[in-house]
Amino acid sequence: MTNQIIINTDIEKSKISKHIYGHFAEHLGRGIYEGIWVGEDSTIPNTNGIRSDVLKALKNINVPVLRWPGGCFADEYHWKDGIGPRESRKKMVNTHWGGVVENNHFGTHEFMMLCELLGCEPYICGNVGSGTVQEMSEWVEYMTFDGESPMANLRKGNGREEPWKLKYFGVGNENWGCGGNMRPEYYADLYRRYQTYVRNYTDNRIYKIAGGANVDDYNWTEVLMKNAHWLMDGISLHYYTIPGDFWKGKGSSLNFTDNEWFITLKKALFMDELIRRHGTIMDKYDPEKRIGLIIDEWGTWFDPEPGTNPGFLYQQNTIRDALVAAIHFNIFHEHSDRVHMTNIAQTINVLQAMILTEGEKMILTPTYHVFEMFKVNQDASLLAVECNLENYQLEDDVLPKVSVSSSKDGEGKVYVNLANLDHTSPTELSIELRGISLEETTITGRILTANTTNAHNTFEQPNNVKPTVFASFTVANNQLSVKLPPMSVVVLSLE
Ligand code: AHR
């Protein structure tokens, strides 16, 4: 069977918000400390305490938005512990993540500085689980009030005269679990109350994000939407790709079978059903799609690497993770009318990370390379795609063999984003690009692939998996024929 794809290059659908390429960095393991923050006195080269190699790598993938400080950490975080002279900041126990000492050296000022250096939007998650309405309200006042007020004066006393711009604010995290073990009815009432005091000062306009569902808890979305939809701009959803069982063993990041490869990709594809079903509930209350579905935690979650602190959630990252990332982006693109932002968990040294560090050493993961290859889609328009694809079969189970999406940027360049899920055989595609004369078009391609399912980068061999030029395509009769190697991610650019 020939796999056929038709792309209608003049049917532009929704805009693929650049915020779909967002990140999440929590006070967890070596995510913030060592991964981002080393302090001004560190021997690791840094910019005002933030490691310079990481800054450079993150700038290269155009991080559009960064969520912080958690995660579960957010509902135990008291922001006033993280301001003022660093040496006198309170030390606390990070009870969720490894029981280690949190010295609060990375606080509001350091986070906002990081966002300024990256040129990205800050997305702050407030504390509903163990914090007060006053505490949340004062945090927003501290960051955004331009004038004479107790919190603005406190900020100025700490060296920041001008308020920061803050758009994205989350009212709690996982309030069905680590954020307070609440029922949706109870959280809906708390959301209504807490968000009242998240004020818009001067010309700062906050996009308020309600804490949403765990995976397929559709009742949570229903109750929240019914009781508070007019008070929110976004509602979150968390879903992790876990090949095994969350409690009994998630599976290894490096030592896995072909069957686990297949199950992992199948579970990644489940994101599509989740968005459709949560989206259907949202449509009932918000048919205009004003409210964004904010998938502010997604990615693979495997067992921690042997020999590491299990509370640090440190895992390796292979070509399998790259496929998971590409599948997710293609799904997010398709639903970009409703999905306004997503945040991969997590940026550095935690879960499906872009970057891994070991002391002063840093490597880029296969997932990083997908973010870099796919960044051309940021703020482009989604194009209409029709597919007739063969199946990828393992034993009695089937998946689509290829994941695909297409977009057109502001300059009229068209991108075709492809992933061959099959770990053993190549896939031949015939692509018709309606509205384009291929004879008059320059086509270039980049590919990320490997020879083994667990190919990954190490501190000794940092370039095992990295993008290269892709040229396995031909043009004839205005059709593009493409041959994708097994387990590959390809982006074609047409101009
Ligand atoms: O990303 C790790 C944790 O996963 C987050 O802290 C929490 O929100 C989720 O359960």
Short mmCIF file of C-alpha atoms and ligand atoms in Angstrom, two decimals:
data_model
loop_
_atom_site.label_atom_id
_atom_site.label_comp_id
_atom_site.label_asym_id
_atom_site.label_seq_id
_atom_site.Cartn_x
_atom_site.Cartn_y
_atom_site.Cartn_z
CA MET A 1 0.00 0.00 0.00
CA THR A 2 1.22 3.53 -0.78
CA ASN A 3 0.84 5.93 2.06
CA GLN A 4 -0.85 9.04 0.76
CA ILE A 5 -0.95 12.48 2.27
CA ILE A 6 -2.76 15.46 0.78
CA ILE A 7 -1.86 18.89 2.14
CA ASN A 8 -4.10 21.80 1.19
CA THR A 9 -1.63 24.64 1.37
CA ASP A 10 -4.28 27.30 0.85
CA ILE A 11 -6.59 26.05 3.61
CA GLU A 12 -5.17 27.69 6.72
CA LYS A 13 -6.85 26.56 9.91
CA SER A 14 -5.98 27.71 13.44
CA LYS A 15 -2.79 29.47 14.46
CA ILE A 16 -0.28 27.17 16.15
CA SER A 17 0.51 29.32 19.16
CA LYS A 18 4.21 29.44 19.88
CA HIS A 19 3.22 28.71 23.47
CA ILE A 20 2.55 25.11 22.46
CA TYR A 21 6.36 24.87 22.65
CA GLY A 22 6.38 25.92 26.31
CA HIS A 23 8.41 24.54 29.19
CA PHE A 24 8.06 23.64 32.83
CA ALA A 25 10.83 23.83 35.44
CA GLU A 26 10.07 22.84 39.03
CA HIS A 27 12.08 22.90 42.23
CA LEU A 28 12.68 19.19 41.84
CA GLY A 29 15.93 17.24 41.86
CA ARG A 30 18.55 18.98 39.74
CA GLY A 31 16.02 20.84 37.61
CA ILE A 32 16.54 24.32 39.04
CA TYR A 33 19.62 23.93 41.22
CA GLU A 34 22.58 22.83 39.08
CA GLY A 35 20.39 22.63 35.96
CA ILE A 36 19.69 26.36 35.80
CA TRP A 37 20.90 28.10 38.93
CA VAL A 38 24.52 27.70 40.03
CA GLY A 39 24.97 31.09 41.72
CA GLU A 40 27.26 33.95 40.83
CA ASP A 41 30.25 32.44 42.68
CA SER A 42 30.14 29.12 40.85
CA THR A 43 33.11 27.89 38.82
CA ILE A 44 30.55 26.96 36.15
CA PRO A 45 30.38 29.91 33.73
CA ASN A 46 27.19 31.81 34.50
CA THR A 47 25.21 34.94 33.79
CA ASN A 48 24.14 36.48 37.10
CA GLY A 49 24.01 32.97 38.62
CA ILE A 50 22.29 31.23 35.69
CA ARG A 51 24.50 28.78 33.83
CA SER A 52 25.49 30.25 30.49
CA ASP A 53 25.65 26.98 28.50
CA VAL A 54 22.04 26.17 29.41
CA LEU A 55 20.92 29.72 28.62
CA LYS A 56 22.49 29.52 25.18
CA ALA A 57 20.96 26.11 24.44
CA LEU A 58 17.50 27.20 25.56
CA LYS A 59 17.65 30.42 23.53
CA ASN A 60 18.34 28.30 20.46
CA ILE A 61 14.96 26.55 20.76
CA ASN A 62 13.00 29.79 21.25
CA VAL A 63 11.47 28.91 24.61
CA PRO A 64 8.27 30.97 24.46
CA VAL A 65 6.96 30.48 28.02
CA LEU A 66 8.27 28.91 31.22
CA ARG A 67 6.09 27.51 34.02
CA TRP A 68 7.45 27.71 37.60
CA PRO A 69 7.84 26.91 40.56
CA GLY A 70 5.82 23.66 40.34
CA GLY A 71 4.22 21.15 40.05
CA CYS A 72 3.51 19.76 43.46
CA PHE A 73 6.15 22.15 44.81
CA ALA A 74 3.90 25.12 43.95
CA ASP A 75 1.26 24.24 46.52
CA GLU A 76 3.87 24.22 49.27
CA TYR A 77 5.80 27.25 48.08
CA HIS A 78 5.63 30.47 50.05
CA TRP A 79 7.01 33.14 47.78
CA LYS A 80 8.12 35.50 50.52
CA ASP A 81 10.73 32.87 51.53
CA GLY A 82 12.40 33.48 48.16
CA ILE A 83 12.96 37.25 48.15
CA GLY A 84 15.49 39.58 49.79
CA PRO A 85 19.21 38.93 50.43
CA ARG A 86 19.93 35.34 49.48
CA GLU A 87 22.07 34.54 52.51
CA SER A 88 19.18 35.33 54.85
CA ARG A 89 16.49 33.45 52.94
CA LYS A 90 14.73 30.70 54.82
CA LYS A 91 15.83 27.12 54.31
CA MET A 92 13.03 24.59 54.00
CA VAL A 93 12.55 20.90 53.29
CA ASN A 94 11.39 19.94 49.83
CA THR A 95 9.01 17.32 51.17
CA HIS A 96 7.69 16.21 47.79
CA TRP A 97 10.96 15.78 46.02
CA GLY A 98 13.66 13.85 47.85
CA GLY A 99 13.35 15.59 51.25
CA VAL A 100 16.35 17.78 50.42
CA VAL A 101 17.05 21.27 51.73
CA GLU A 102 15.64 24.07 49.59
CA ASN A 103 17.63 27.22 50.28
CA ASN A 104 15.30 29.49 48.32
CA HIS A 105 18.19 31.06 46.41
CA PHE A 106 16.15 30.83 43.22
CA GLY A 107 13.08 32.93 43.88
CA THR A 108 10.84 35.43 42.11
CA HIS A 109 13.62 37.86 41.09
CA GLU A 110 15.85 35.08 39.78
CA PHE A 111 12.98 33.46 37.85
CA MET A 112 11.93 36.75 36.28
CA MET A 113 15.55 37.46 35.35
CA LEU A 114 15.77 34.03 33.69
CA CYS A 115 12.64 34.80 31.65
CA GLU A 116 14.07 38.17 30.64
CA LEU A 117 17.33 36.54 29.54
CA LEU A 118 15.44 33.92 27.55
CA GLY A 119 13.01 36.46 26.14
CA CYS A 120 10.09 34.26 27.23
CA GLU A 121 6.81 34.79 29.08
CA PRO A 122 6.77 33.81 32.75
CA TYR A 123 3.97 31.45 33.80
CA ILE A 124 3.67 31.37 37.58
CA CYS A 125 1.73 28.73 39.45
CA GLY A 126 0.28 29.98 42.74
CA ASN A 127 -0.34 28.10 45.97
CA VAL A 128 -3.93 27.11 46.71
CA GLY A 129 -3.23 23.86 48.61
CA SER A 130 -1.38 25.35 51.58
CA GLY A 131 -1.37 29.08 50.87
CA THR A 132 -3.83 31.84 51.63
CA VAL A 133 -5.81 34.08 49.32
CA GLN A 134 -3.86 37.01 50.74
CA GLU A 135 -0.52 35.35 49.95
CA MET A 136 -1.52 34.76 46.34
CA SER A 137 -2.95 38.22 45.96
CA GLU A 138 0.17 39.85 47.41
CA TRP A 139 2.45 37.89 45.08
CA VAL A 140 0.66 39.33 42.07
CA GLU A 141 0.80 42.81 43.64
CA TYR A 142 4.53 42.37 44.34
CA MET A 143 5.27 41.43 40.76
CA THR A 144 2.97 43.72 38.80
CA PHE A 145 1.86 46.80 40.77
CA ASP A 146 3.28 50.04 39.48
CA GLY A 147 2.89 52.61 42.25
CA GLU A 148 2.83 53.05 45.99
CA SER A 149 1.70 49.92 47.84
CA PRO A 150 3.12 47.64 50.54
CA MET A 151 4.12 44.92 48.08
CA ALA A 152 5.39 47.27 45.36
CA ASN A 153 7.51 48.99 48.00
CA LEU A 154 8.85 45.65 49.18
CA ARG A 155 9.84 44.81 45.61
CA LYS A 156 11.56 48.15 45.16
CA GLY A 157 13.39 47.62 48.45
CA ASN A 158 14.66 44.34 46.96
CA GLY A 159 16.16 46.19 44.03
CA ARG A 160 13.48 46.02 41.35
CA GLU A 161 11.97 49.43 40.69
CA GLU A 162 9.81 48.60 37.66
CA PRO A 163 7.08 45.98 37.93
CA TRP A 164 7.40 42.94 35.73
CA LYS A 165 4.91 42.00 33.06
CA LEU A 166 3.15 38.81 34.05
CA LYS A 167 0.53 37.27 31.82
CA TYR A 168 0.11 33.62 32.78
CA PHE A 169 -0.94 32.70 36.31
CA GLY A 170 -2.09 29.26 37.46
CA VAL A 171 -4.45 29.07 40.42
CA GLY A 172 -2.99 25.93 42.03
CA ASN A 173 -1.63 22.68 40.63
CA GLU A 174 -3.13 19.19 40.64
CA ASN A 175 -5.62 20.18 43.32
CA TRP A 176 -7.19 16.73 42.93
CA GLY A 177 -3.89 15.27 44.25
CA CYS A 178 -0.74 16.84 45.70
CA GLY A 179 -2.40 20.28 45.56
CA GLY A 180 -4.89 19.46 48.33
CA ASN A 181 -6.74 16.22 47.44
CA MET A 182 -9.86 18.21 46.69
CA ARG A 183 -13.14 17.27 45.07
CA PRO A 184 -13.87 19.23 41.89
CA GLU A 185 -16.84 20.97 43.52
CA TYR A 186 -14.65 22.21 46.36
CA TYR A 187 -11.82 23.30 44.09
CA ALA A 188 -14.26 25.08 41.78
CA ASP A 189 -15.41 27.20 44.72
CA LEU A 190 -11.83 27.86 45.81
CA TYR A 191 -10.88 28.75 42.24
CA ARG A 192 -13.69 31.31 42.13
CA ARG A 193 -12.53 32.81 45.40
CA TYR A 194 -8.74 32.85 44.84
CA GLN A 195 -8.92 34.16 41.29
CA THR A 196 -11.00 37.14 42.47
CA TYR A 197 -7.90 38.57 44.13
CA VAL A 198 -5.53 37.89 41.25
CA ARG A 199 -5.73 41.51 40.13
CA ASN A 200 -4.92 43.29 36.91
CA TYR A 201 -2.77 46.24 37.94
CA THR A 202 -2.26 49.19 35.58
CA ASP A 203 -2.03 47.72 32.08
CA ASN A 204 -0.95 44.22 33.12
CA ARG A 205 -3.57 41.68 32.05
CA ILE A 206 -3.48 38.25 33.63
CA TYR A 207 -4.53 35.12 31.80
CA LYS A 208 -5.94 32.98 34.62
CA ILE A 209 -5.50 29.23 34.42
CA ALA A 210 -7.70 26.96 36.52
CA GLY A 211 -6.18 23.71 37.80
CA GLY A 212 -7.60 21.05 35.51
CA ALA A 213 -8.01 17.33 35.25
CA ASN A 214 -5.80 14.34 35.77
CA VAL A 215 -5.71 12.41 32.50
CA ASP A 216 -9.26 11.18 31.72
CA ASP A 217 -11.10 12.63 34.70
CA TYR A 218 -13.75 14.20 32.49
CA ASN A 219 -15.98 14.91 35.48
CA TRP A 220 -13.35 17.35 36.80
CA THR A 221 -13.47 19.34 33.58
CA GLU A 222 -17.28 19.24 33.55
CA VAL A 223 -17.61 20.54 37.13
CA LEU A 224 -14.97 23.24 36.67
CA MET A 225 -16.38 24.47 33.40
CA LYS A 226 -19.95 24.46 34.67
CA ASN A 227 -19.15 26.40 37.82
CA ALA A 228 -16.39 28.76 36.79
CA HIS A 229 -15.88 28.94 33.03
CA TRP A 230 -16.60 32.66 32.82
CA LEU A 231 -13.86 33.37 35.37
CA MET A 232 -11.03 31.58 33.59
CA ASP A 233 -8.94 32.05 30.46
CA GLY A 234 -7.47 28.58 30.52
CA ILE A 235 -7.94 25.22 32.19
CA SER A 236 -5.08 22.77 32.54
CA LEU A 237 -4.69 19.08 31.76
CA HIS A 238 -1.89 16.76 32.88
CA TYR A 239 -1.00 13.58 31.06
CA TYR A 240 2.26 11.62 31.18
CA THR A 241 3.31 8.86 28.79
CA ILE A 242 4.14 5.89 31.03
CA PRO A 243 4.70 2.52 29.35
CA GLY A 244 4.20 0.55 32.58
CA ASP A 245 2.23 1.20 35.72
CA PHE A 246 2.64 4.43 37.69
CA TRP A 247 2.92 2.70 41.08
CA LYS A 248 4.22 -0.77 40.21
CA GLY A 249 6.97 0.16 37.74
CA LYS A 250 6.90 2.69 34.94
CA GLY A 251 9.55 1.00 32.80
CA SER A 252 13.17 1.81 32.11
CA SER A 253 14.21 4.80 30.02
CA LEU A 254 17.01 2.78 28.35
CA ASN A 255 16.37 -0.96 28.69
CA PHE A 256 13.07 -1.68 27.05
CA THR A 257 11.59 -4.23 24.67
CA ASP A 258 10.07 -3.67 21.22
CA ASN A 259 6.70 -4.14 22.86
CA GLU A 260 7.45 -1.32 25.30
CA TRP A 261 8.49 0.89 22.39
CA PHE A 262 5.12 0.22 20.77
CA ILE A 263 3.13 0.73 23.98
CA THR A 264 4.93 3.99 24.69
CA LEU A 265 4.00 5.42 21.29
CA LYS A 266 0.46 4.13 21.63
CA LYS A 267 0.15 5.88 24.97
CA ALA A 268 1.57 9.08 23.49
CA LEU A 269 -1.13 8.95 20.80
CA PHE A 270 -3.76 8.81 23.56
CA MET A 271 -3.22 12.55 23.98
CA ASP A 272 -5.43 13.01 20.91
CA GLU A 273 -8.42 11.31 22.54
CA LEU A 274 -7.89 13.26 25.76
CA ILE A 275 -7.94 16.60 23.95
CA ARG A 276 -11.02 15.63 21.95
CA ARG A 277 -12.99 14.49 24.98
CA HIS A 278 -12.00 17.31 27.34
CA GLY A 279 -12.52 19.65 24.39
CA THR A 280 -16.06 18.39 23.82
CA ILE A 281 -16.94 19.26 27.41
CA MET A 282 -15.34 22.67 27.02
CA ASP A 283 -17.28 23.25 23.77
CA LYS A 284 -20.53 22.91 25.71
CA TYR A 285 -19.71 25.92 27.87
CA ASP A 286 -17.36 27.75 25.53
CA PRO A 287 -18.33 27.10 21.90
CA GLU A 288 -16.23 30.07 20.77
CA LYS A 289 -13.10 28.37 22.12
CA ARG A 290 -12.12 31.46 24.12
CA ILE A 291 -10.76 29.30 26.93
CA GLY A 292 -7.48 27.54 26.26
CA LEU A 293 -6.81 23.92 27.13
CA ILE A 294 -3.41 24.33 28.75
CA ILE A 295 -1.52 21.05 28.83
CA ASP A 296 0.99 22.28 31.34
CA GLU A 297 2.53 18.89 32.13
CA TRP A 298 3.21 16.26 29.48
CA GLY A 299 6.00 13.92 28.48
CA THR A 300 7.49 10.53 29.28
CA TRP A 301 7.80 9.31 32.83
CA PHE A 302 10.07 6.30 33.36
CA ASP A 303 11.72 4.73 36.38
CA PRO A 304 14.53 6.91 37.78
CA GLU A 305 18.01 6.03 36.52
CA PRO A 306 19.55 3.33 38.74
CA GLY A 307 21.77 4.83 41.42
CA THR A 308 20.07 8.23 41.42
CA ASN A 309 17.81 9.68 44.13
CA PRO A 310 14.34 8.33 43.24
CA GLY A 311 12.82 11.63 44.38
CA PHE A 312 14.78 13.51 41.69
CA LEU A 313 12.99 11.90 38.70
CA TYR A 314 16.17 11.84 36.62
CA GLN A 315 15.85 9.73 33.46
CA GLN A 316 17.75 9.26 30.21
CA ASN A 317 16.24 10.28 26.91
CA THR A 318 16.35 8.24 23.69
CA ILE A 319 15.09 8.33 20.14
CA ARG A 320 11.86 6.90 21.64
CA ASP A 321 11.42 10.18 23.55
CA ALA A 322 12.01 12.07 20.30
CA LEU A 323 9.16 10.13 18.67
CA VAL A 324 6.93 10.85 21.68
CA ALA A 325 7.69 14.58 21.37
CA ALA A 326 6.99 14.63 17.62
CA ILE A 327 3.70 12.74 18.08
CA HIS A 328 2.63 15.23 20.74
CA PHE A 329 3.48 18.27 18.63
CA ASN A 330 1.56 16.92 15.65
CA ILE A 331 -1.46 16.32 17.90
CA PHE A 332 -1.14 19.76 19.53
CA HIS A 333 -0.92 21.40 16.10
CA GLU A 334 -4.12 19.63 15.00
CA HIS A 335 -5.92 20.92 18.08
CA SER A 336 -4.40 24.37 18.15
CA ASP A 337 -7.84 25.96 18.03
CA ARG A 338 -8.30 24.75 21.62
CA VAL A 339 -4.79 24.00 22.86
CA HIS A 340 -3.28 27.42 23.49
CA MET A 341 -0.25 26.37 25.50
CA THR A 342 1.62 23.25 26.57
CA ASN A 343 4.60 22.83 28.88
CA ILE A 344 6.84 19.79 28.68
CA ALA A 345 7.83 18.22 31.97
CA GLN A 346 10.54 19.22 32.51
CA THR A 347 13.22 21.41 30.95
CA ILE A 348 16.45 20.13 32.58
CA ASN A 349 17.49 16.95 34.43
CA VAL A 350 13.90 15.94 35.27
CA LEU A 351 11.62 13.51 33.37
CA GLN A 352 11.55 14.14 29.58
CA ALA A 353 14.27 16.77 29.67
CA MET A 354 15.76 18.81 26.85
CA ILE A 355 19.07 19.11 28.64
CA LEU A 356 21.03 16.91 31.03
CA THR A 357 23.89 18.18 33.16
CA GLU A 358 26.61 16.57 35.23
CA GLY A 359 28.57 19.20 37.12
CA GLU A 360 29.93 21.55 34.48
CA LYS A 361 29.08 19.19 31.60
CA MET A 362 25.90 19.56 29.57
CA ILE A 363 24.31 17.46 26.82
CA LEU A 364 21.32 17.96 24.56
CA THR A 365 18.79 15.12 24.39
CA PRO A 366 16.92 13.75 21.36
CA THR A 367 13.86 15.60 22.72
CA TYR A 368 15.81 18.88 22.55
CA HIS A 369 16.49 18.23 18.88
CA VAL A 370 12.79 17.75 18.14
CA PHE A 371 12.04 21.09 19.83
CA GLU A 372 14.73 22.68 17.70
CA MET A 373 13.58 21.07 14.43
CA PHE A 374 9.89 21.84 15.07
CA LYS A 375 10.40 25.45 16.22
CA VAL A 376 9.61 26.64 12.67
CA ASN A 377 5.98 25.84 13.44
CA GLN A 378 5.77 28.42 16.23
CA ASP A 379 2.98 30.91 15.40
CA ALA A 380 2.52 29.39 11.91
CA SER A 381 -0.93 28.48 10.55
CA LEU A 382 -2.08 24.90 10.64
CA LEU A 383 -2.75 23.49 7.17
CA ALA A 384 -5.52 21.02 6.32
CA VAL A 385 -4.09 17.51 5.91
CA GLU A 386 -5.81 14.32 4.71
CA CYS A 387 -4.08 10.96 5.12
CA ASN A 388 -4.47 7.41 3.99
CA LEU A 389 -1.81 5.53 5.91
CA GLU A 390 -0.90 1.90 6.46
CA ASN A 391 -0.77 0.45 9.95
CA TYR A 392 2.19 -0.23 12.14
CA GLN A 393 1.42 -3.60 13.67
CA LEU A 394 2.91 -5.44 16.61
CA GLU A 395 1.30 -8.73 17.48
CA ASP A 396 -2.45 -8.04 17.39
CA ASP A 397 -2.26 -4.32 17.97
CA VAL A 398 -2.06 -1.54 15.38
CA LEU A 399 -1.08 2.12 15.29
CA PRO A 400 -0.90 4.55 12.40
CA LYS A 401 2.56 4.14 10.89
CA VAL A 402 3.18 7.84 10.50
CA SER A 403 2.39 10.94 12.52
CA VAL A 404 2.01 14.09 10.44
CA SER A 405 1.07 17.77 10.53
CA SER A 406 1.74 20.73 8.28
CA SER A 407 1.92 24.47 8.69
CA LYS A 408 2.57 27.69 6.79
CA ASP A 409 4.50 30.58 8.31
CA GLY A 410 4.02 34.33 7.85
CA GLU A 411 6.38 34.36 4.87
CA GLY A 412 4.49 31.62 3.06
CA LYS A 413 7.00 28.83 3.80
CA VAL A 414 5.32 25.45 4.21
CA TYR A 415 6.51 22.84 6.71
CA VAL A 416 5.70 19.14 6.73
CA ASN A 417 6.32 17.46 10.09
CA LEU A 418 6.64 13.68 9.89
CA ALA A 419 7.47 10.82 12.21
CA ASN A 420 7.81 7.16 11.27
CA LEU A 421 6.71 5.25 14.35
CA ASP A 422 7.78 1.86 12.99
CA HIS A 423 11.00 0.70 14.64
CA THR A 424 11.87 -1.87 11.96
CA SER A 425 10.74 -0.78 8.52
CA PRO A 426 10.96 2.35 6.43
CA THR A 427 7.84 4.07 5.13
CA GLU A 428 7.28 5.42 1.66
CA LEU A 429 4.99 8.40 1.38
CA SER A 430 3.41 10.10 -1.56
CA ILE A 431 2.60 13.70 -0.67
CA GLU A 432 0.41 15.96 -2.76
CA LEU A 433 0.74 19.63 -1.87
CA ARG A 434 -2.32 21.30 -3.34
CA GLY A 435 -1.80 24.95 -4.20
CA ILE A 436 1.97 24.65 -4.76
CA SER A 437 3.93 23.97 -7.93
CA LEU A 438 6.68 21.68 -6.69
CA GLU A 439 8.76 22.31 -9.81
CA GLU A 440 9.13 25.93 -8.67
CA THR A 441 9.70 25.11 -5.02
CA THR A 442 12.93 24.60 -3.11
CA ILE A 443 12.60 21.70 -0.69
CA THR A 444 15.00 21.04 2.18
CA GLY A 445 14.80 18.50 4.94
CA ARG A 446 16.22 17.58 8.33
CA ILE A 447 16.05 14.22 10.07
CA LEU A 448 16.56 12.78 13.52
CA THR A 449 16.93 9.02 13.55
CA ALA A 450 18.96 6.15 15.02
CA ASN A 451 19.79 2.49 14.51
CA THR A 452 18.66 1.23 17.89
CA THR A 453 15.47 2.00 19.79
CA ASN A 454 17.40 3.15 22.84
CA ALA A 455 19.97 5.34 21.07
CA HIS A 456 20.78 8.33 23.27
CA ASN A 457 23.40 10.92 24.05
CA THR A 458 25.84 10.59 26.92
CA PHE A 459 28.41 12.89 28.46
CA GLU A 460 31.07 10.80 26.71
CA GLN A 461 29.23 10.68 23.37
CA PRO A 462 27.04 13.77 23.24
CA ASN A 463 26.32 13.59 19.50
CA ASN A 464 25.06 10.03 19.05
CA VAL A 465 21.62 11.32 18.17
CA LYS A 466 21.47 14.64 16.40
CA PRO A 467 19.72 16.08 13.35
CA THR A 468 21.27 15.75 9.91
CA VAL A 469 20.32 16.77 6.40
CA PHE A 470 17.48 14.71 4.90
CA ALA A 471 17.38 14.23 1.14
CA SER A 472 15.45 10.97 0.60
CA PHE A 473 12.75 12.58 -1.47
CA THR A 474 12.02 13.10 -5.15
CA VAL A 475 9.55 15.19 -7.11
CA ALA A 476 7.62 13.96 -10.14
CA ASN A 477 4.27 15.05 -11.59
CA ASN A 478 3.86 17.56 -8.80
CA GLN A 479 3.98 14.73 -6.21
CA LEU A 480 6.56 14.52 -3.47
CA SER A 481 7.79 10.99 -2.74
CA VAL A 482 9.49 10.59 0.60
CA LYS A 483 11.21 7.60 2.17
CA LEU A 484 11.33 7.74 5.95
CA PRO A 485 13.77 5.40 7.69
CA PRO A 486 12.51 3.43 10.70
CA MET A 487 12.08 5.43 13.93
CA SER A 488 12.66 8.81 12.40
CA VAL A 489 11.48 12.39 12.77
CA VAL A 490 11.64 14.59 9.66
CA VAL A 491 10.80 18.22 8.97
CA LEU A 492 10.56 19.31 5.34
CA SER A 493 10.62 23.01 4.45
CA LEU A 494 9.19 24.22 1.15
CA GLU A 495 9.69 27.73 -0.21
O1 AHR B 1 6.42 16.79 37.00
C1 AHR B 1 6.47 16.07 38.18
C2 AHR B 1 5.17 16.13 38.96
O2 AHR B 1 4.16 15.50 38.24
C3 AHR B 1 4.62 17.50 39.23
O3 AHR B 1 5.19 18.11 40.33
C4 AHR B 1 3.18 17.22 39.48
O4 AHR B 1 2.35 18.30 39.15
C5 AHR B 1 2.90 15.99 38.65
O5 AHR B 1 2.24 15.01 39.36
#
